[in-house]
C-alpha atoms as one frame of an Amber mdcrd trajectory, in Angstrom:
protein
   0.000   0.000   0.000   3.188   2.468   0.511   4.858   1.373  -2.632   0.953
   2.715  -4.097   0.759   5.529  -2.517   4.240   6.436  -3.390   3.378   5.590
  -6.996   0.588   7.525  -7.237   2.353  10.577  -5.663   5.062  10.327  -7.910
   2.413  10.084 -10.746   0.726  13.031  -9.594   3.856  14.942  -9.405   4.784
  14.205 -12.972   1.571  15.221 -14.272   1.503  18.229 -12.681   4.791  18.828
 -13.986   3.833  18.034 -17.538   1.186  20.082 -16.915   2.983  23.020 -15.503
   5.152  22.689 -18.569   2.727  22.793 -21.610   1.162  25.773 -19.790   4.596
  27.695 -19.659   5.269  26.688 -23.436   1.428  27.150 -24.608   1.743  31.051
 -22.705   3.957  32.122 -25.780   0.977  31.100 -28.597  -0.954  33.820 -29.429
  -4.778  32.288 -29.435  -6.890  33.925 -32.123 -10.584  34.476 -32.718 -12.524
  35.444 -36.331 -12.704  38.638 -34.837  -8.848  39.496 -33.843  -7.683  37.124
 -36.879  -7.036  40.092 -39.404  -5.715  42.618 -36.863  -2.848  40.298 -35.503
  -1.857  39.912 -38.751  -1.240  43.166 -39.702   0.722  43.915 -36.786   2.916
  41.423 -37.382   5.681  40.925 -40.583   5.556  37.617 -40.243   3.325  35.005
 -38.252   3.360  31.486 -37.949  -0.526  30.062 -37.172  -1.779  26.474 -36.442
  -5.336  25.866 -37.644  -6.279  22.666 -35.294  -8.640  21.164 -33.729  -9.290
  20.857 -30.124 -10.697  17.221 -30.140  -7.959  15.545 -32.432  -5.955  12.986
 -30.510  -2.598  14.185 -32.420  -3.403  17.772 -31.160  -4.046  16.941 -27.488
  -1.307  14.942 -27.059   0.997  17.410 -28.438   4.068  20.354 -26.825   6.117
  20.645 -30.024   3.666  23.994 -30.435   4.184  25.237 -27.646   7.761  24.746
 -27.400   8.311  25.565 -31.335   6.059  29.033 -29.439   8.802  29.175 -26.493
  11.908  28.868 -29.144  10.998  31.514 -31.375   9.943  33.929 -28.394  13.967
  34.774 -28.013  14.341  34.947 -31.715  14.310  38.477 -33.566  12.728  39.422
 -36.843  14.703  41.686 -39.264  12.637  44.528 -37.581  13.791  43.322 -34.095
  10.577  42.196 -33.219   9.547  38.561 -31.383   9.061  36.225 -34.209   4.984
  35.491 -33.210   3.166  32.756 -33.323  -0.391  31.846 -33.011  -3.208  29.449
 -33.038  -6.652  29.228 -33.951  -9.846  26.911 -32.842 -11.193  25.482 -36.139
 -13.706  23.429 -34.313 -15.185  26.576 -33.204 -14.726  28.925 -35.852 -15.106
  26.153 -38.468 -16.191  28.695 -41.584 -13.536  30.878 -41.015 -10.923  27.685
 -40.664 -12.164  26.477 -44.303 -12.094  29.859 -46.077  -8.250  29.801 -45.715
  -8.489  26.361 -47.336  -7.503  24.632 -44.081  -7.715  20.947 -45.323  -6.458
  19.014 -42.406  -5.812  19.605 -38.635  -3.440  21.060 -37.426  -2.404  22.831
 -40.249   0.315  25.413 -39.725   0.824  28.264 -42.084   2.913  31.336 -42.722
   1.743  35.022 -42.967   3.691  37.460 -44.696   2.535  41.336 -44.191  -1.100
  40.156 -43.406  -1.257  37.841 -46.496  -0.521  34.162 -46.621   2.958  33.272
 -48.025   3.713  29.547 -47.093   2.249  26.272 -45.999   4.577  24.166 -43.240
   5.097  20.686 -44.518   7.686  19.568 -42.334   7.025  17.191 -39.138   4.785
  18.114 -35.889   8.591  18.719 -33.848   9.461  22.077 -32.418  13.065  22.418
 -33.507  11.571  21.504 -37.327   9.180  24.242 -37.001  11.680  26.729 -35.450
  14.341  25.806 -38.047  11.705  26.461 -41.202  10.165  30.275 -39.211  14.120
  31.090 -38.927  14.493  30.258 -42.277  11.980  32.500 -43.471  13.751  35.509
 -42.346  16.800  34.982 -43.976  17.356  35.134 -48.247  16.370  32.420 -49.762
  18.650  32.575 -52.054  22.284  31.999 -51.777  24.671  35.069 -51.905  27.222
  35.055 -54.764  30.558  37.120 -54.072  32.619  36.344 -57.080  32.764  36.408
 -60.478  34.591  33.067 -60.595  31.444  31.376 -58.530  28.842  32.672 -61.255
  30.644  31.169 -63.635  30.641  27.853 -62.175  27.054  28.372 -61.176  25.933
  29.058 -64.167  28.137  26.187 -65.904  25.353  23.609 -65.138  22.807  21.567
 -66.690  19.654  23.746 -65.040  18.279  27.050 -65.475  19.222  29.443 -62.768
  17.521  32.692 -61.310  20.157  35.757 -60.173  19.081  38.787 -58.453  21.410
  41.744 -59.661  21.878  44.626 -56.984  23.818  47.345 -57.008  22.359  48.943
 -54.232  19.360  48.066 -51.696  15.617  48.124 -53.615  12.123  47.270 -53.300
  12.754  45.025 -56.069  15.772  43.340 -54.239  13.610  42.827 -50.819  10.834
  41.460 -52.760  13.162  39.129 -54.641  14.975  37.797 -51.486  11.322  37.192
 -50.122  10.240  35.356 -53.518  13.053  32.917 -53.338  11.083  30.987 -50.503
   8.433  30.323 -52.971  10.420  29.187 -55.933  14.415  28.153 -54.708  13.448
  24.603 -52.974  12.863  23.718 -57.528  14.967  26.488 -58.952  18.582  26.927
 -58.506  18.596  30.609 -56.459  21.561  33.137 -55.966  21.811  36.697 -55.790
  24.820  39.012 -55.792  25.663  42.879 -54.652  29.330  43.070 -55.403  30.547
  45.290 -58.000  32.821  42.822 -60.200  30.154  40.503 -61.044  27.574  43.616
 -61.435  29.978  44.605 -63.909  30.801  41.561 -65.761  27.044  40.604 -66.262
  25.859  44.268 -67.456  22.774  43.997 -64.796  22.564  46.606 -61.575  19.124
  45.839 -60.363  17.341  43.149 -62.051  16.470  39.263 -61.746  17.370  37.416
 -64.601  16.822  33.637 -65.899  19.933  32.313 -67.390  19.470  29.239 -70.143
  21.953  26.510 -69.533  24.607  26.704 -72.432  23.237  23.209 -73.830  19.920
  24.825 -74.934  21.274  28.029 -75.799  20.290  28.602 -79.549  19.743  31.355
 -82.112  15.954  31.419 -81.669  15.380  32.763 -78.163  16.998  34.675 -75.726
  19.680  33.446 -73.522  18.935  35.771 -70.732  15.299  37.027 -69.718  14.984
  39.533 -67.647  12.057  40.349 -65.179  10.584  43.443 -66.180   7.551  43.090
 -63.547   6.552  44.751 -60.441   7.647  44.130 -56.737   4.680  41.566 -55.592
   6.385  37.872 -55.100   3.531  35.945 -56.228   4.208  37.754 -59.430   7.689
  37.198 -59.683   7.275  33.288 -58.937   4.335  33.287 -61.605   7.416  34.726
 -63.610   9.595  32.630 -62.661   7.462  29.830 -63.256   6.181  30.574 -66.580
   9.575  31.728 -68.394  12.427  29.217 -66.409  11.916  26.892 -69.082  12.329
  29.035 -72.579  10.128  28.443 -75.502  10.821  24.263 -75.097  11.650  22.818
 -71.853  13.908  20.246 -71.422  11.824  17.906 -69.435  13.651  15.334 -67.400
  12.300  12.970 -64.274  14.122  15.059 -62.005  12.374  18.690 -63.244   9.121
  16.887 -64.302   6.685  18.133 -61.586   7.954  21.837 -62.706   5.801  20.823
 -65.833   2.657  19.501 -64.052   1.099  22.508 -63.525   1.642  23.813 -67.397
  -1.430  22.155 -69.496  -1.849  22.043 -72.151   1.346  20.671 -72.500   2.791
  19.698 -76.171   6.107  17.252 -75.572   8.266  15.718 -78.076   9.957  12.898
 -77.284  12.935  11.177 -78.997  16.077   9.805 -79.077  17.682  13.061 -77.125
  20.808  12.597 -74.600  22.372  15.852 -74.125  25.977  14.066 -73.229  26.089
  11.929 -75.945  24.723  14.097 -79.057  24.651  18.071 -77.579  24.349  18.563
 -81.688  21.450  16.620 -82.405  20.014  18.072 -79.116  19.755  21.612 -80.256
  19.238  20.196 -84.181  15.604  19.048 -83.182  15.103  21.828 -80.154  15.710
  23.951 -83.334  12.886  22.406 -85.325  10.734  22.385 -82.742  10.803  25.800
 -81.297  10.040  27.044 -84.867   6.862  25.207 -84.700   6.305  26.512 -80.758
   6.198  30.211 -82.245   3.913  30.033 -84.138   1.356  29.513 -81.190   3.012
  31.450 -78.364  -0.279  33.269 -78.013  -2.256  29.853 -77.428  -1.087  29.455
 -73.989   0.291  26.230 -74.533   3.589  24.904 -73.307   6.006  23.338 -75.128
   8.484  20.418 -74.544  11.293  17.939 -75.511  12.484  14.907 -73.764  13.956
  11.753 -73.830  11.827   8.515 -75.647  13.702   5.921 -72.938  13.547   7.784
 -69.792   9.713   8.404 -70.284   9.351   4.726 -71.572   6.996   3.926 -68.918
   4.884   7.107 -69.433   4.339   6.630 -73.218   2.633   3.450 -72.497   0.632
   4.188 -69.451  -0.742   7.183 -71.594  -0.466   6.191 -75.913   0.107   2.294
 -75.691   3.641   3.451 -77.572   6.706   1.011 -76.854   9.821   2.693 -77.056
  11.370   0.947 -79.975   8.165   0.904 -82.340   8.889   4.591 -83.507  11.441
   7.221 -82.957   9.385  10.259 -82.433   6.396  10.957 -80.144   4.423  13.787
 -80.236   1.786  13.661 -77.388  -0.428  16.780 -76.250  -1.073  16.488 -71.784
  -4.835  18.799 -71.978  -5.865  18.019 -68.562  -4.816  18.107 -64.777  -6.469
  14.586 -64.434  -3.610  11.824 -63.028  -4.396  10.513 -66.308  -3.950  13.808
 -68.186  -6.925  13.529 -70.138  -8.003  14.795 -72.541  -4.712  14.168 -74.641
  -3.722  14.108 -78.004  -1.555  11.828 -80.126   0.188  13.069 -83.387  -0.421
   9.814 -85.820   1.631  10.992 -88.363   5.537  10.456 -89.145   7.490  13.221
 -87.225   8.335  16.524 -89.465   7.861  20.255 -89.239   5.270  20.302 -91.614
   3.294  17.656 -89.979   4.211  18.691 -86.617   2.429  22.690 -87.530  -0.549
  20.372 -89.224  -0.741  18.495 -85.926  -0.977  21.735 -83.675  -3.319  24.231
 -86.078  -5.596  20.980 -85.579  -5.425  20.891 -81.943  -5.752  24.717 -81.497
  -8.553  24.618 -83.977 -10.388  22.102 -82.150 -11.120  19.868 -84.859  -8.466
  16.795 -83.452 -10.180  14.448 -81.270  -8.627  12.999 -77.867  -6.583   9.894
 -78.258  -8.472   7.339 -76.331  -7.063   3.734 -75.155  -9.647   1.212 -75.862
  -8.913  -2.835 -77.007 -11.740  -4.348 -79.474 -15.117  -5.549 -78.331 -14.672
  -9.160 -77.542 -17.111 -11.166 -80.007 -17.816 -13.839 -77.332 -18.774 -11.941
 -74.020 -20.575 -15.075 -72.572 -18.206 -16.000 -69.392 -19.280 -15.730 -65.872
 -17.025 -12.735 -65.968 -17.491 -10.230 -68.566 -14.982  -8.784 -70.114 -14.990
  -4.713 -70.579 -13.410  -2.531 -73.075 -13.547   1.276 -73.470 -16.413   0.951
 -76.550 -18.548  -1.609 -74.324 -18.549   0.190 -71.164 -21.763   1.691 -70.907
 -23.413  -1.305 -72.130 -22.124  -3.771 -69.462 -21.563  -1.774 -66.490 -24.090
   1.009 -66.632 -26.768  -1.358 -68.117 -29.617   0.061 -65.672 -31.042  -3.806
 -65.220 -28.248  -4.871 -63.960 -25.536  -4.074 -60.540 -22.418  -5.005 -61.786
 -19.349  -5.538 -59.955 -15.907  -4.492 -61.763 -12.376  -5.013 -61.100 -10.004
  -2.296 -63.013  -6.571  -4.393 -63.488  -3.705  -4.612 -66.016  -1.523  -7.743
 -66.262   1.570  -6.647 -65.103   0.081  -6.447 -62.104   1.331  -9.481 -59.949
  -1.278  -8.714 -57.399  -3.612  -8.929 -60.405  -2.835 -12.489 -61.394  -3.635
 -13.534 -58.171  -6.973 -11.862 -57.979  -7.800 -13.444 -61.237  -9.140 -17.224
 -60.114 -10.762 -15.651 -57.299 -12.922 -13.396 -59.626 -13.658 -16.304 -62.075
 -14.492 -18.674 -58.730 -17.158 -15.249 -58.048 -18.375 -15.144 -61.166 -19.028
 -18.903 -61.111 -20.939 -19.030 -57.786 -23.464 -15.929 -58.983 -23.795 -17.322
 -62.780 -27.442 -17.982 -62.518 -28.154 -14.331 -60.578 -30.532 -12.847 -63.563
 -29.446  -9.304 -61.700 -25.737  -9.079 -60.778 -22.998  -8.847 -63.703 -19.134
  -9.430 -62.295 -17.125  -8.377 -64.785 -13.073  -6.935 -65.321 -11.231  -4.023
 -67.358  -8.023  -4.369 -68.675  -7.179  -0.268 -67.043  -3.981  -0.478 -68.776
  -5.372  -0.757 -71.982  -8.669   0.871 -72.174  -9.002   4.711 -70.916 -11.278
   4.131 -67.360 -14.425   6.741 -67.302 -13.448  10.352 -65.666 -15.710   9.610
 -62.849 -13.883   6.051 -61.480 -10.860   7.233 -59.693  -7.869   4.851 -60.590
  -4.872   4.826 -59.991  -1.874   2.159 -61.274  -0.428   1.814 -57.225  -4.062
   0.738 -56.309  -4.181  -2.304 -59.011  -6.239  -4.411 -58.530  -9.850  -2.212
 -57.932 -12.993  -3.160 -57.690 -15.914  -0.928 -57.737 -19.512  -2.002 -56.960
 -22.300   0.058 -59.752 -25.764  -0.684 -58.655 -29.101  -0.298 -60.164 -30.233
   3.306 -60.057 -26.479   4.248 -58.984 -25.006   4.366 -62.186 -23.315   7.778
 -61.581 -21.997   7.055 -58.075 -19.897   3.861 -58.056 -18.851   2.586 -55.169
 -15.038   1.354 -54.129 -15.109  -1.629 -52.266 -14.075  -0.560 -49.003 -12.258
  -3.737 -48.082  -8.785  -4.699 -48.363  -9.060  -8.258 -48.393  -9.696  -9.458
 -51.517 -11.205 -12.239 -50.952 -14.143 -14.521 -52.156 -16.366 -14.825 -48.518
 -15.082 -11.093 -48.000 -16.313 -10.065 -51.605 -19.550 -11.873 -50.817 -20.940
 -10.482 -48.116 -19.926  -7.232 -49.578 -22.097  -7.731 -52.135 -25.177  -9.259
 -49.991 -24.834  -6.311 -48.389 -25.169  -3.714 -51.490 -26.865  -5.462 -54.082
 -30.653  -4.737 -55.164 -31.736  -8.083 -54.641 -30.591 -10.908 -52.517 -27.511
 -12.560 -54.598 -28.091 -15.914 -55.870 -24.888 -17.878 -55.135 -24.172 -21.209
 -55.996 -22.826 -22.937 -53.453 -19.378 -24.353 -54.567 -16.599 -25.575 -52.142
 -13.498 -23.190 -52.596 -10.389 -24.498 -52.251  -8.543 -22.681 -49.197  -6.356
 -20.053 -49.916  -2.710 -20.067 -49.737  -2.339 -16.306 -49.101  -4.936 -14.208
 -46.456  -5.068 -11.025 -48.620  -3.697  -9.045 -51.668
């Protein structure tokens, strides 16, 4: 009973201390209402605030706030003021929470004079959090203090963004500011000292320099920002020129590209280290093509045939070794990119302008995946192609069960006797169809959301549900699993033949 009591004392004790202690780190967190949201802001350069929510488990069981609040107390802004940070109950002002596109709880996010600047991504620790405020209040850009180390900056394979300054500027503190919005994908630097200032020609400008490989006749080398002092403008700037008239588009730059749709890419035999000539030869051809629409707001692109092997396929059905060019048009910000475009002809400038007047014209339709409609569709699992869709699985007689797969898949082929054992067992149900897609090789509907990681998926369409399908929710593919899913959803009772399966050698998929 002593060794209890002692326990318990000593239990109290270190809650109280842990209590004491997220009290003392929580007193440095400015708490916010709707009301006092705006004002705090624009008293402050810059704020760090936590949207969260009182009742989430991660949030109530958390200090890093609070001590990330404690840290930055002692730490100085440019201005000299405490570096503040804040906190505001989203359970409670819920509205408010969700018109700054709060997503998820907690979410953390930077203000910059009163406007947001920056989401946190980093992990829920305080020195993380500390480290990324004190990073906002430096450059983010690396300072350059030679001519020698501009050279060899610029002597790379990337495009690279320079602030020029002879002297301080609005346009210099706005570009310094910027940086943290564009330099974690963009090689960043910036440079004051007279030599350099000199050498380049520029005394207070931000300029884009074109690696030397792409450098051609056609287009500017340099491009210099002739914009105002906003940030966001400069990093729409930024984001829209970096790449010149045709991007080189590698896997290591490719998300730079994902926003940019439509996007026209040419792909092709290109390796910069091997042939630089034929390199600039076809970046040549195709720029004079990409000039011709530069007021279409369409993007243009080269890039390698063998490093983008996989994505050829996944999106034309085009092996790598069947043709030498590929001219393929991204429309859409769908995973899928949809609607796209394939050029069908044989790879030339003429055919190449022919290609785009039709796609800017409107007259080109999408290039759509699709296999041939199987004469014989009379298994116990149908098969589905792009051109039969509608007719199997949005037959309104019928709830259908369908599994999107592609036969790569390894998962897939072990799915595969399970779904023909379903399909056996509910062959004589007049009302349930179990059928399969090959989602490789036919284009899936806009409104099924499939992805290749997920292979293989099975969606449940019943009878007055056409337009809502359902993804089974499971993920233990399984035959008694699958059945009683579908006893549970289907229209009418499932008639299921009762056949002894032989047990399974693996649990789940």
């Amino acid at each position: 009973a002593v060794h209890s009591v002692g326990a318990m004392a000593i239990l109290y004790v270190a809650t109280l201390f842990y209590l004491v202690l997220n009290v003392v780190a929580s007193s440095d967190v400015i708490e916010l209402t709707e009301d006092t949201f705006s004002e705090t802001l624009e008293k402050h350069e810059l704020i760090l605030i936590s949207f969260y929510d009182p009742d989430d488990q991660i949030w109530l069981k958390q200090t890093w706030y609070g001590e990330a609040a404690t840290q930055l107390a002692s730490s100085s802004l440019p201005s000299n003021a405490p570096f503040p940070v804040a906190q505001i109950d989203c359970k409670k002002f819920d509205s408010f929470c969700k018109s700054h596109e709060v997503t998820t709880h907690p979410q953390l996010k930077l203000y910059r004079e009163g406007k947001f600047f920056k989401n946190y991504r980093g992990y829920p620790k305080a020195g993380d959090i500390t480290k990324f405020a004190k990073k906002m209040m430096e450059p983010g850009a690396t300072e350059i203090k030679s001519v020698k180390k501009t050279e060899r900056l610029l002597d790379g394979v990337n495009h690279t963004v320079i602030g020029f300054f002879a002297e301080e500027s609005s346009l210099q503190k706005a570009f310094l500011v910027a940086t943290h919005l564009f330099c974690e994908r963009f090689i960043c630097a910036y440079t004051t000292k007279p030599a350099v200032l000199e050498k380049y020609g520029y005394q207070n400008d931000v300029v884009i320099f074109q690696p030397s490989h792409l450098q051609t006749k056609l287009e500017d080398h340099q491009i210099v920002y002739a914009g105002g002092e906003d940030y966001y403008e400069m990093q729409r700037w930024i984001e829209d020129k970096f790449a010149g008239i045709v991007g080189h588009v590698t896997m290591e730059n490719y998300h730079l590209f994902l926003n940019k749709r439509p996007m026209v890419t040419v792909y092709f035999g290109l390796n910069f280290k091997l042939n630089p000539k034929d390199g600039k030869y076809w970046r040549n051809r195709i720029i004079k093509v990409a000039k011709n629409f530069s007021d279409k707001n369409v993007t243009f692109g080269m890039a390698s045939k063998s490093e983008f092997s996989g994505l050829l396929y996944r999106r034309f059905l085009v092996k790598e070794e069947e043709v030498d060019f590929v001219v393929g048009i991204a429309g859409g910000f769908r995973t899928d990119d949809r609607p796209k475009y394939l050029m069908q002809t044989l790879f030339s400038v003429e055919n190449f302008q022919m290609f785009m007047q039709g796609f800017v014209d409107g007259t080109m339709q999408p290039f759509v995946k699709k296999q041939p409609v199987p004469e014989n569709n009379n298994g116990s699992v149908k098969v589905v192609v792009y051109d039969n869709f509608d007719e199997v699985v949005r037959d309104p007689t019928k709830d259908v069960l369908i599994v999107f797969y592609q036969d790569y898949c390894g998962k897939c082929r072990i799915f595969e006797p399970k779904l023909e054992r379903i399909g056996e067992k509910l062959k004589n149900d007049p009302n349930i169809v179990i059928a399969k897609i090959d989602a490789m090789a036919n284009d899936p509907p806009e409104d099924y959301d499939v992805k290749v990681e997920d292979f293989p998926i099975v969606f449940w369409v019943g009878i007055g549900k056409k337009d809502t399908p359902r993804r089974y929710p499971g993920s233990r593919l399984e035959i008694p699993f699958l059945i009683e899913f579908m006893k549970d959803v289907a229209t009418h009772p499932p008639v299921v033949i009762d056949i002894v399966d032989q047990p399974s050698s693996r649990d789940e998929l």
